[in-house]
Amino acid sequence: MNLAQTLLRSPVVGALTSPHGVDRYLELVNPMWVVNDVRARIVDIKRETRAGEPVATITLEPSAAWRGHEAGQYVQVGVEVDGARRTRAFSVSSPESKPGDLITLTMRANPDGIVSKHLVTRAQVGDVVNLSQAEGVFTLPNPLPNQLLFISGGSGITPVMSMLRTLLRRGYGGTVTFLHYAQSPDHQIYADELAELPPNVHVHLVYPEAGSGAFYCTDELARILPGYADVDAWACGPAGLIELVQETFDENPRLRVEYFKTSTLRPVDGAEGRTRFDRSGEEGENSGATLLEQAEALGLRPEYGCRMGICFSCTSVKKEGVVRNVVTGVESDQPDEEIQICVSAPLGDCVVDL
Amino acid sequence: MAVTATSTPYKLTPEQIEEFGREMDEIRQRVANDLGQADADYIRGIVKAQRAFEGAGRALFYLPPAWPLAVASLSISKILDNMEIGHNVMHGQYDWMGDPGLNSRMYEWDTVCPSEQWKYSHNYIHHTYTNILGKDRDVGYGILRMDEEQKWKPYYLGNPVYAFLLMTFFQWGVALHDFEVENIVSGKRSWKDTKHLHRGFVRKVRNQTLKDYVLFPALTGPLFPLTLAGNATANLIRNIWTFNIIFCGHFPAGVETFSEEEAENESRGAWYYRQLRGSSNITGSKLLHILSGNLSHQIEHHLFPDLPARRYPEIAPEVQALCEKYDLTYNTGPLHKQLGSVAAKIFRLALPPRGKKTAGPTEQDRTPEQVTGFPVPKVSVRDRVEETTVYSDDSDAVSNDRTAELVSA
């Protein structure tokens, strides 16, 4: 850290710039001069695939506060669209980083996804995006076991790629089995790089929908890696694939998973009662969807970010009723508790302070 | 003369009130759907201007001859920060932008009142119970007599003095608002009841004092006293300006107050209706609107407190048209007229009620405690009669629907 940054982060400068803080002044001169906030400048955008919704790898130069990341972690990326910041989590695809390093994110332009579509189709080199510090525990252990299994689907390849690249850079001598599912060879991300991996990485690229290989099942995994139950495994991809892998491993703690939402979260069973948004006075039948979706269906515009329960942007107070976290399945019946409305679905009558 | 209250609290029928509410909702929805880049650019532009004025003000203190310019620059910075940015951001007007720097839960302003405490008494209490005597503590702020329905007592002879002091030390008045000092003095609230406020208050006062009265003066070395005096003057100018703008929002002649019963179980339409009747605007240039944080459009602000204030001027003609349609008063006037009216009220209400008694006790009477916030001795019927006195020489009373109806009754 250089002297200027040390000085700008000092308590004296904090007191002089109170109550706003030094970054609120620095950013007006140059958005990348912030010393406490994490941001990144886009320094390169590269197309990855030949078919399907476009996929791009975006190289970012994080601001001074970036603490680096462990392979497999994700960051929240915030972009501004029509004046409003939209935030979404993306796994870092580059190998583990230190402060000052460039990082890359690879994403498919989800037709319903504001952030990914913006980054892949509209962002320009030179744009500045908002970033969080790296988060998540979908990472490699220390010390490394001598055998590893990665299973991924679609753009779930990105954290796996970060881990693979980290292993290669560290000169890992153990055996890696990598099973990846994609729609077709033309949809394959990192095709060129995957073709040139060293012999201790056994890559199985499967394209069931294109007639090349079978859909994931336990027997198929057992055929590829007979002793899979004794191997540390990482799985990342759409929720459907992850559920199947979880069935295979059946509570085996060697399996770590991470999945992403492709459409709306499934409503809970037995939706009944009414959902009321107290502050706005809006009320409707409980559709069983998340409170955020129900609010939006009633024309409200609550603040939200990730819509998958990780960024806490949508945190609101539930005044009455029982809600179930649709991601974790946890039910809670406390009055006046803060909940994340994007992942909370009401069971029966519910009142939310929105 | 025995009089029973025959007036209904509303001039409109319940159906008309609901229709009025629906039309207000439509305006609201249309603007909410239209929020976007232009609103974001606007508030960021104001922030940029505020920071530039602040930087210029702080820097100009190094040039002693430029002292007045430095003070002016810093005053504008503080006014912009408190009004067009702070007040409006903390209402959640820009929460939809998702920018932590402009988020109601995170924003802290350049004044001694901690934002967290202000948001409670302002966003919740004042904006929900606007002008309901006994509930909205912004009516007289617990120290002034600003409404005929507040029972007079000798203490109020000092009304103009208290108002002057409140103006001079307005940021402190705002900061202490949540402490309800008047209720502590009267014994209705104990010091312990304010314990949850102490930490935030001390921290904020410390930060503001350290910055304006120690660090920035110290940075100018031998000019320390000049800089300190300049910062104090800028805070004073901001106090005077914000006090005057805010007092024009609910206290000019013709603005109505309400009893708790009137506002009980009110519908959304009735809430809109009360906000309209309890607020008043200031006409003026675009600069006046910006420097007042668009509280010059107090009516629109009270109807739509979480819509970006820059939209109020565009909404105003529609609200006015609806007022014409329903034959409602849209209370507005130039700054000098509204201020003169407020000053007259401050002086007039310092004195005990006098003039012709035209009405007896009605169901709309409130207990003195509800009105003043102070415990007062049990009043006789005779005293209570005086509370509903209407003055023939009082221009306010004529434009006050409720009182006017009492006269006719």
PDB file of N, CA, C and O in Angstrom, chain B residues 203-249:
ATOM      1  N   ARG B 203     -21.658  10.640  19.623  1.00  0.00           N
ATOM      2  CA  ARG B 203     -20.722  10.367  18.535  1.00  0.00           C
ATOM      3  C   ARG B 203     -20.868  11.423  17.429  1.00  0.00           C
ATOM      4  O   ARG B 203     -19.898  11.962  16.911  1.00  0.00           O
ATOM      5  N   LYS B 204     -22.115  11.706  17.093  1.00  0.00           N
ATOM      6  CA  LYS B 204     -22.348  12.655  15.995  1.00  0.00           C
ATOM      7  C   LYS B 204     -21.902  14.060  16.384  1.00  0.00           C
ATOM      8  O   LYS B 204     -21.255  14.750  15.588  1.00  0.00           O
ATOM      9  N   VAL B 205     -22.228  14.479  17.605  1.00  0.00           N
ATOM     10  CA  VAL B 205     -21.830  15.818  18.056  1.00  0.00           C
ATOM     11  C   VAL B 205     -20.300  15.920  18.073  1.00  0.00           C
ATOM     12  O   VAL B 205     -19.728  16.914  17.636  1.00  0.00           O
ATOM     13  N   ARG B 206     -19.664  14.852  18.546  1.00  0.00           N
ATOM     14  CA  ARG B 206     -18.202  14.848  18.585  1.00  0.00           C
ATOM     15  C   ARG B 206     -17.620  14.999  17.178  1.00  0.00           C
ATOM     16  O   ARG B 206     -16.750  15.830  16.924  1.00  0.00           O
ATOM     17  N   ASN B 207     -18.125  14.203  16.232  1.00  0.00           N
ATOM     18  CA  ASN B 207     -17.593  14.260  14.869  1.00  0.00           C
ATOM     19  C   ASN B 207     -17.785  15.640  14.241  1.00  0.00           C
ATOM     20  O   ASN B 207     -16.887  16.168  13.597  1.00  0.00           O
ATOM     21  N   GLN B 208     -18.972  16.204  14.416  1.00  0.00           N
ATOM     22  CA  GLN B 208     -19.261  17.498  13.792  1.00  0.00           C
ATOM     23  C   GLN B 208     -18.416  18.606  14.422  1.00  0.00           C
ATOM     24  O   GLN B 208     -17.917  19.484  13.725  1.00  0.00           O
ATOM     25  N   THR B 209     -18.279  18.554  15.744  1.00  0.00           N
ATOM     26  CA  THR B 209     -17.529  19.589  16.450  1.00  0.00           C
ATOM     27  C   THR B 209     -16.042  19.506  16.114  1.00  0.00           C
ATOM     28  O   THR B 209     -15.386  20.511  15.845  1.00  0.00           O
ATOM     29  N   LEU B 210     -15.540  18.278  16.119  1.00  0.00           N
ATOM     30  CA  LEU B 210     -14.127  18.055  15.817  1.00  0.00           C
ATOM     31  C   LEU B 210     -13.783  18.625  14.436  1.00  0.00           C
ATOM     32  O   LEU B 210     -12.789  19.331  14.268  1.00  0.00           O
ATOM     33  N   LYS B 211     -14.644  18.365  13.476  1.00  0.00           N
ATOM     34  CA  LYS B 211     -14.375  18.784  12.100  1.00  0.00           C
ATOM     35  C   LYS B 211     -14.440  20.299  11.959  1.00  0.00           C
ATOM     36  O   LYS B 211     -13.499  20.929  11.466  1.00  0.00           O
ATOM     37  N   ASP B 212     -15.544  20.898  12.400  1.00  0.00           N
ATOM     38  CA  ASP B 212     -15.768  22.319  12.145  1.00  0.00           C
ATOM     39  C   ASP B 212     -15.039  23.243  13.109  1.00  0.00           C
ATOM     40  O   ASP B 212     -14.718  24.374  12.754  1.00  0.00           O
ATOM     41  N   TYR B 213     -14.823  22.781  14.338  1.00  0.00           N
ATOM     42  CA  TYR B 213     -14.286  23.708  15.335  1.00  0.00           C
ATOM     43  C   TYR B 213     -12.890  23.361  15.821  1.00  0.00           C
ATOM     44  O   TYR B 213     -12.318  24.073  16.637  1.00  0.00           O
ATOM     45  N   VAL B 214     -12.321  22.247  15.366  1.00  0.00           N
ATOM     46  CA  VAL B 214     -10.949  21.909  15.760  1.00  0.00           C
ATOM     47  C   VAL B 214     -10.079  21.658  14.530  1.00  0.00           C
ATOM     48  O   VAL B 214      -9.139  22.409  14.261  1.00  0.00           O
ATOM     49  N   LEU B 215     -10.418  20.616  13.754  1.00  0.00           N
ATOM     50  CA  LEU B 215      -9.492  20.178  12.705  1.00  0.00           C
ATOM     51  C   LEU B 215      -9.335  21.189  11.565  1.00  0.00           C
ATOM     52  O   LEU B 215      -8.218  21.556  11.220  1.00  0.00           O
ATOM     53  N   PHE B 216     -10.437  21.608  10.959  1.00  0.00           N
ATOM     54  CA  PHE B 216     -10.293  22.534   9.829  1.00  0.00           C
ATOM     55  C   PHE B 216      -9.693  23.869  10.264  1.00  0.00           C
ATOM     56  O   PHE B 216      -8.798  24.391   9.576  1.00  0.00           O
ATOM     57  N   PRO B 217     -10.115  24.441  11.432  1.00  0.00           N
ATOM     58  CA  PRO B 217      -9.422  25.649  11.895  1.00  0.00           C
ATOM     59  C   PRO B 217      -7.927  25.389  12.117  1.00  0.00           C
ATOM     60  O   PRO B 217      -7.086  26.206  11.718  1.00  0.00           O
ATOM     61  N   ALA B 218      -7.586  24.236  12.719  1.00  0.00           N
ATOM     62  CA  ALA B 218      -6.179  23.943  12.996  1.00  0.00           C
ATOM     63  C   ALA B 218      -5.372  23.851  11.712  1.00  0.00           C
ATOM     64  O   ALA B 218      -4.215  24.281  11.653  1.00  0.00           O
ATOM     65  N   LEU B 219      -5.998  23.320  10.649  1.00  0.00           N
ATOM     66  CA  LEU B 219      -5.284  23.173   9.376  1.00  0.00           C
ATOM     67  C   LEU B 219      -4.923  24.528   8.773  1.00  0.00           C
ATOM     68  O   LEU B 219      -4.037  24.618   7.928  1.00  0.00           O
ATOM     69  N   THR B 220      -5.629  25.592   9.181  1.00  0.00           N
ATOM     70  CA  THR B 220      -5.293  26.908   8.633  1.00  0.00           C
ATOM     71  C   THR B 220      -4.301  27.652   9.530  1.00  0.00           C
ATOM     72  O   THR B 220      -4.068  28.845   9.343  1.00  0.00           O
ATOM     73  N   GLY B 221      -3.731  26.934  10.508  1.00  0.00           N
ATOM     74  CA  GLY B 221      -2.641  27.489  11.324  1.00  0.00           C
ATOM     75  C   GLY B 221      -2.999  28.786  12.043  1.00  0.00           C
ATOM     76  O   GLY B 221      -3.940  28.798  12.846  1.00  0.00           O
ATOM     77  N   PRO B 222      -2.275  29.874  11.724  1.00  0.00           N
ATOM     78  CA  PRO B 222      -2.531  31.130  12.439  1.00  0.00           C
ATOM     79  C   PRO B 222      -3.919  31.707  12.173  1.00  0.00           C
ATOM     80  O   PRO B 222      -4.373  32.586  12.907  1.00  0.00           O
ATOM     81  N   LEU B 223      -4.572  31.218  11.137  1.00  0.00           N
ATOM     82  CA  LEU B 223      -5.923  31.733  10.827  1.00  0.00           C
ATOM     83  C   LEU B 223      -7.002  30.992  11.617  1.00  0.00           C
ATOM     84  O   LEU B 223      -8.193  31.144  11.342  1.00  0.00           O
ATOM     85  N   PHE B 224      -6.563  30.179  12.582  1.00  0.00           N
ATOM     86  CA  PHE B 224      -7.492  29.346  13.367  1.00  0.00           C
ATOM     87  C   PHE B 224      -8.769  30.078  13.779  1.00  0.00           C
ATOM     88  O   PHE B 224      -9.881  29.623  13.476  1.00  0.00           O
ATOM     89  N   PRO B 225      -8.655  31.256  14.445  1.00  0.00           N
ATOM     90  CA  PRO B 225      -9.890  31.916  14.922  1.00  0.00           C
ATOM     91  C   PRO B 225     -10.819  32.320  13.783  1.00  0.00           C
ATOM     92  O   PRO B 225     -12.038  32.195  13.889  1.00  0.00           O
ATOM     93  N   LEU B 226     -10.225  32.786  12.674  1.00  0.00           N
ATOM     94  CA  LEU B 226     -11.035  33.212  11.526  1.00  0.00           C
ATOM     95  C   LEU B 226     -11.790  32.029  10.924  1.00  0.00           C
ATOM     96  O   LEU B 226     -12.974  32.118  10.585  1.00  0.00           O
ATOM     97  N   THR B 227     -11.091  30.920  10.780  1.00  0.00           N
ATOM     98  CA  THR B 227     -11.718  29.729  10.201  1.00  0.00           C
ATOM     99  C   THR B 227     -12.818  29.212  11.122  1.00  0.00           C
ATOM    100  O   THR B 227     -13.907  28.850  10.669  1.00  0.00           O
ATOM    101  N   LEU B 228     -12.521  29.196  12.408  1.00  0.00           N
ATOM    102  CA  LEU B 228     -13.511  28.739  13.380  1.00  0.00           C
ATOM    103  C   LEU B 228     -14.762  29.612  13.314  1.00  0.00           C
ATOM    104  O   LEU B 228     -15.893  29.119  13.231  1.00  0.00           O
ATOM    105  N   ALA B 229     -14.536  30.932  13.261  1.00  0.00           N
ATOM    106  CA  ALA B 229     -15.673  31.851  13.190  1.00  0.00           C
ATOM    107  C   ALA B 229     -16.441  31.634  11.874  1.00  0.00           C
ATOM    108  O   ALA B 229     -17.675  31.689  11.839  1.00  0.00           O
ATOM    109  N   GLY B 230     -15.688  31.379  10.805  1.00  0.00           N
ATOM    110  CA  GLY B 230     -16.319  31.153   9.499  1.00  0.00           C
ATOM    111  C   GLY B 230     -17.176  29.898   9.508  1.00  0.00           C
ATOM    112  O   GLY B 230     -18.313  29.896   8.999  1.00  0.00           O
ATOM    113  N   ASN B 231     -16.651  28.825  10.085  1.00  0.00           N
ATOM    114  CA  ASN B 231     -17.424  27.583  10.142  1.00  0.00           C
ATOM    115  C   ASN B 231     -18.681  27.755  10.990  1.00  0.00           C
ATOM    116  O   ASN B 231     -19.755  27.263  10.641  1.00  0.00           O
ATOM    117  N   ALA B 232     -18.519  28.489  12.108  1.00  0.00           N
ATOM    118  CA  ALA B 232     -19.681  28.731  12.973  1.00  0.00           C
ATOM    119  C   ALA B 232     -20.725  29.566  12.223  1.00  0.00           C
ATOM    120  O   ALA B 232     -21.934  29.313  12.323  1.00  0.00           O
ATOM    121  N   THR B 233     -20.259  30.544  11.453  1.00  0.00           N
ATOM    122  CA  THR B 233     -21.189  31.393  10.698  1.00  0.00           C
ATOM    123  C   THR B 233     -21.930  30.574   9.640  1.00  0.00           C
ATOM    124  O   THR B 233     -23.140  30.736   9.449  1.00  0.00           O
ATOM    125  N   ALA B 234     -21.192  29.690   8.977  1.00  0.00           N
ATOM    126  CA  ALA B 234     -21.830  28.850   7.958  1.00  0.00           C
ATOM    127  C   ALA B 234     -22.909  27.970   8.591  1.00  0.00           C
ATOM    128  O   ALA B 234     -24.009  27.815   8.055  1.00  0.00           O
ATOM    129  N   ASN B 235     -22.600  27.421   9.760  1.00  0.00           N
ATOM    130  CA  ASN B 235     -23.610  26.606  10.455  1.00  0.00           C
ATOM    131  C   ASN B 235     -24.813  27.454  10.842  1.00  0.00           C
ATOM    132  O   ASN B 235     -25.962  27.005  10.738  1.00  0.00           O
ATOM    133  N   LEU B 236     -24.548  28.699  11.267  1.00  0.00           N
ATOM    134  CA  LEU B 236     -25.635  29.600  11.653  1.00  0.00           C
ATOM    135  C   LEU B 236     -26.521  29.945  10.454  1.00  0.00           C
ATOM    136  O   LEU B 236     -27.754  29.899  10.539  1.00  0.00           O
ATOM    137  N   ILE B 237     -25.871  30.276   9.321  1.00  0.00           N
ATOM    138  CA  ILE B 237     -26.645  30.630   8.117  1.00  0.00           C
ATOM    139  C   ILE B 237     -27.523  29.449   7.702  1.00  0.00           C
ATOM    140  O   ILE B 237     -28.697  29.604   7.385  1.00  0.00           O
ATOM    141  N   ARG B 238     -26.923  28.255   7.733  1.00  0.00           N
ATOM    142  CA  ARG B 238     -27.707  27.053   7.412  1.00  0.00           C
ATOM    143  C   ARG B 238     -28.888  26.921   8.390  1.00  0.00           C
ATOM    144  O   ARG B 238     -30.011  26.616   7.986  1.00  0.00           O
ATOM    145  N   ASN B 239     -28.628  27.165   9.691  1.00  0.00           N
ATOM    146  CA  ASN B 239     -29.705  27.065  10.684  1.00  0.00           C
ATOM    147  C   ASN B 239     -30.854  28.007  10.352  1.00  0.00           C
ATOM    148  O   ASN B 239     -32.024  27.623  10.372  1.00  0.00           O
ATOM    149  N   ILE B 240     -30.514  29.262  10.068  1.00  0.00           N
ATOM    150  CA  ILE B 240     -31.540  30.272   9.805  1.00  0.00           C
ATOM    151  C   ILE B 240     -32.343  29.898   8.552  1.00  0.00           C
ATOM    152  O   ILE B 240     -33.567  29.935   8.547  1.00  0.00           O
ATOM    153  N   TRP B 241     -31.628  29.516   7.509  1.00  0.00           N
ATOM    154  CA  TRP B 241     -32.300  29.185   6.249  1.00  0.00           C
ATOM    155  C   TRP B 241     -33.228  27.978   6.418  1.00  0.00           C
ATOM    156  O   TRP B 241     -34.402  28.026   6.052  1.00  0.00           O
ATOM    157  N   THR B 242     -32.720  26.916   6.993  1.00  0.00           N
ATOM    158  CA  THR B 242     -33.543  25.713   7.079  1.00  0.00           C
ATOM    159  C   THR B 242     -34.742  25.942   8.006  1.00  0.00           C
ATOM    160  O   THR B 242     -35.854  25.507   7.709  1.00  0.00           O
ATOM    161  N   PHE B 243     -34.521  26.672   9.101  1.00  0.00           N
ATOM    162  CA  PHE B 243     -35.629  26.990  10.007  1.00  0.00           C
ATOM    163  C   PHE B 243     -36.739  27.719   9.241  1.00  0.00           C
ATOM    164  O   PHE B 243     -37.920  27.375   9.347  1.00  0.00           O
ATOM    165  N   ASN B 244     -36.343  28.728   8.494  1.00  0.00           N
ATOM    166  CA  ASN B 244     -37.343  29.528   7.789  1.00  0.00           C
ATOM    167  C   ASN B 244     -38.103  28.711   6.746  1.00  0.00           C
ATOM    168  O   ASN B 244     -39.319  28.817   6.622  1.00  0.00           O
ATOM    169  N   ILE B 245     -37.382  27.888   5.998  1.00  0.00           N
ATOM    170  CA  ILE B 245     -38.045  27.062   4.979  1.00  0.00           C
ATOM    171  C   ILE B 245     -38.998  26.074   5.658  1.00  0.00           C
ATOM    172  O   ILE B 245     -40.150  25.910   5.247  1.00  0.00           O
ATOM    173  N   ILE B 246     -38.510  25.460   6.719  1.00  0.00           N
ATOM    174  CA  ILE B 246     -39.312  24.423   7.361  1.00  0.00           C
ATOM    175  C   ILE B 246     -40.541  25.016   8.047  1.00  0.00           C
ATOM    176  O   ILE B 246     -41.629  24.419   8.012  1.00  0.00           O
ATOM    177  N   PHE B 247     -40.398  26.204   8.615  1.00  0.00           N
ATOM    178  CA  PHE B 247     -41.556  26.815   9.262  1.00  0.00           C
ATOM    179  C   PHE B 247     -42.618  27.253   8.254  1.00  0.00           C
ATOM    180  O   PHE B 247     -43.770  27.460   8.621  1.00  0.00           O
ATOM    181  N   CYS B 248     -42.209  27.421   6.983  1.00  0.00           N
ATOM    182  CA  CYS B 248     -43.210  27.753   5.957  1.00  0.00           C
ATOM    183  C   CYS B 248     -43.981  26.515   5.500  1.00  0.00           C
ATOM    184  O   CYS B 248     -44.922  26.627   4.725  1.00  0.00           O
ATOM    185  N   GLY B 249     -43.569  25.339   5.953  1.00  0.00           N
ATOM    186  CA  GLY B 249     -44.172  24.107   5.449  1.00  0.00           C
ATOM    187  C   GLY B 249     -45.499  23.747   6.076  1.00  0.00           C
ATOM    188  O   GLY B 249     -46.350  23.128   5.437  1.00  0.00           O
TER     189      GLY B 249
END
